[in-house]
């Protein structure tokens, strides 16, 4: 039923849609996404917008690291009364999992289309309190009072590292935590090294089964600034 429902949303029905079910503790998450970023690039109007911004529409895919992070969150402790940000949320998989565990979630991304999907997916999966924030990590700071920052496969582009590290530092300084998830990308290694240089971190790595394949998964939990 989810795709027909999404077709009633004027922001979503501009895209070819697919539904994906992510199984985890506490029941499945039902996620609606554009069919794929490659399909979007084949569509004239959307391809033209991407070219203007010189950015592939990465927001439109379901990334294995976000599935791994979502499963990790769903089997973790309750997040009731926690304010969580899913930064570079794309269609909002990790944030939907945090909402499932009771968090108040801010879905933040610079792509408005991503935020439309994140809102739909949050509601569809029973999120009570959530907010969508158009946000550029290179130019702004997140609001105060964040308990947990989720970074699902966002540090793949080294020029983004300084902006992301600034967000991490601000969250840790104010007493929050950060979890980064990625599939051991070479382009993310330097970001992880910098996190380890400045903060006490815990590695919880493994793999994730997604789309009939097993993907490597690096989860790094950032707890506090090194003294
Ligand atoms: C590889 S996708 C990951 C999406 C999602 N976290 C996931 O794992 O499914 C990277 C996301 O970062 C967003 N992004 C890229 N640069 C950004 C910036 N400067 N500020 C905010 N979001 C950004 C993109 O729009 C995209 O949604």
mmCIF file of C-alpha atoms and ligand atoms in Angstrom, residues 58-59 61-63 66 86 88-90 109-111 135-138 152-154 156, ligand 1:
data_model
loop_
_atom_site.group_PDB
_atom_site.id
_atom_site.type_symbol
_atom_site.label_atom_id
_atom_site.label_comp_id
_atom_site.label_asym_id
_atom_site.label_seq_id
_atom_site.Cartn_x
_atom_site.Cartn_y
_atom_site.Cartn_z
ATOM 1 C CA UNK A 58 22.812 10.681 -4.254
ATOM 2 C CA UNK A 59 19.968 11.553 -1.891
ATOM 3 C CA UNK A 61 19.307 5.993 -3.274
ATOM 4 C CA UNK A 62 19.001 3.673 -0.291
ATOM 5 C CA UNK A 63 22.617 3.328 0.856
ATOM 6 C CA UNK A 66 22.091 3.706 6.323
ATOM 7 C CA UNK A 86 19.921 12.566 10.670
ATOM 8 C CA UNK A 88 22.526 14.377 4.997
ATOM 9 C CA UNK A 89 19.445 12.243 5.600
ATOM 10 C CA UNK A 90 18.583 11.507 1.968
ATOM 11 C CA UNK A 109 19.644 17.759 4.043
ATOM 12 C CA UNK A 110 20.367 20.453 1.500
ATOM 13 C CA UNK A 111 18.076 18.793 -1.066
ATOM 14 C CA UNK A 135 20.540 22.629 5.825
ATOM 15 C CA UNK A 136 24.047 22.916 4.382
ATOM 16 C CA UNK A 137 26.743 21.551 6.701
ATOM 17 C CA UNK A 138 29.336 23.791 5.005
ATOM 18 C CA UNK A 152 24.990 7.776 7.305
ATOM 19 C CA UNK A 153 27.450 7.671 4.393
ATOM 20 C CA UNK A 154 27.938 11.406 4.147
ATOM 21 C CA UNK A 156 32.453 10.259 0.884
HETATM 22 C C1 LIG B 1 25.341 9.338 -0.109
HETATM 23 S S1 LIG B 1 23.927 10.268 0.337
HETATM 24 C C2 LIG B 1 23.487 9.511 1.887
HETATM 25 C C3 LIG B 1 22.031 9.673 2.195
HETATM 26 C C4 LIG B 1 21.549 8.944 3.456
HETATM 27 N N1 LIG B 1 22.245 9.422 4.627
HETATM 28 C C5 LIG B 1 21.718 7.454 3.299
HETATM 29 O O1 LIG B 1 22.730 6.919 3.777
HETATM 30 O O2 LIG B 1 20.840 6.819 2.679
HETATM 31 C C6 LIG B 1 24.594 11.850 0.892
HETATM 32 C C7 LIG B 1 23.554 12.863 1.324
HETATM 33 O O3 LIG B 1 24.217 14.053 1.794
HETATM 34 C C8 LIG B 1 23.516 15.190 1.306
HETATM 35 N N2 LIG B 1 24.472 16.315 1.253
HETATM 36 C C9 LIG B 1 25.564 16.435 0.444
HETATM 37 N N3 LIG B 1 26.210 17.584 0.721
HETATM 38 C C10 LIG B 1 25.507 18.215 1.712
HETATM 39 C C11 LIG B 1 25.689 19.438 2.446
HETATM 40 N N4 LIG B 1 26.717 20.259 2.189
HETATM 41 N N5 LIG B 1 24.808 19.739 3.421
HETATM 42 C C12 LIG B 1 23.740 18.911 3.666
HETATM 43 N N6 LIG B 1 23.508 17.746 3.010
HETATM 44 C C13 LIG B 1 24.395 17.402 2.044
HETATM 45 C C14 LIG B 1 23.021 14.760 -0.059
HETATM 46 O O4 LIG B 1 21.938 15.570 -0.510
HETATM 47 C C15 LIG B 1 22.619 13.305 0.220
HETATM 48 O O5 LIG B 1 21.294 13.218 0.677
#
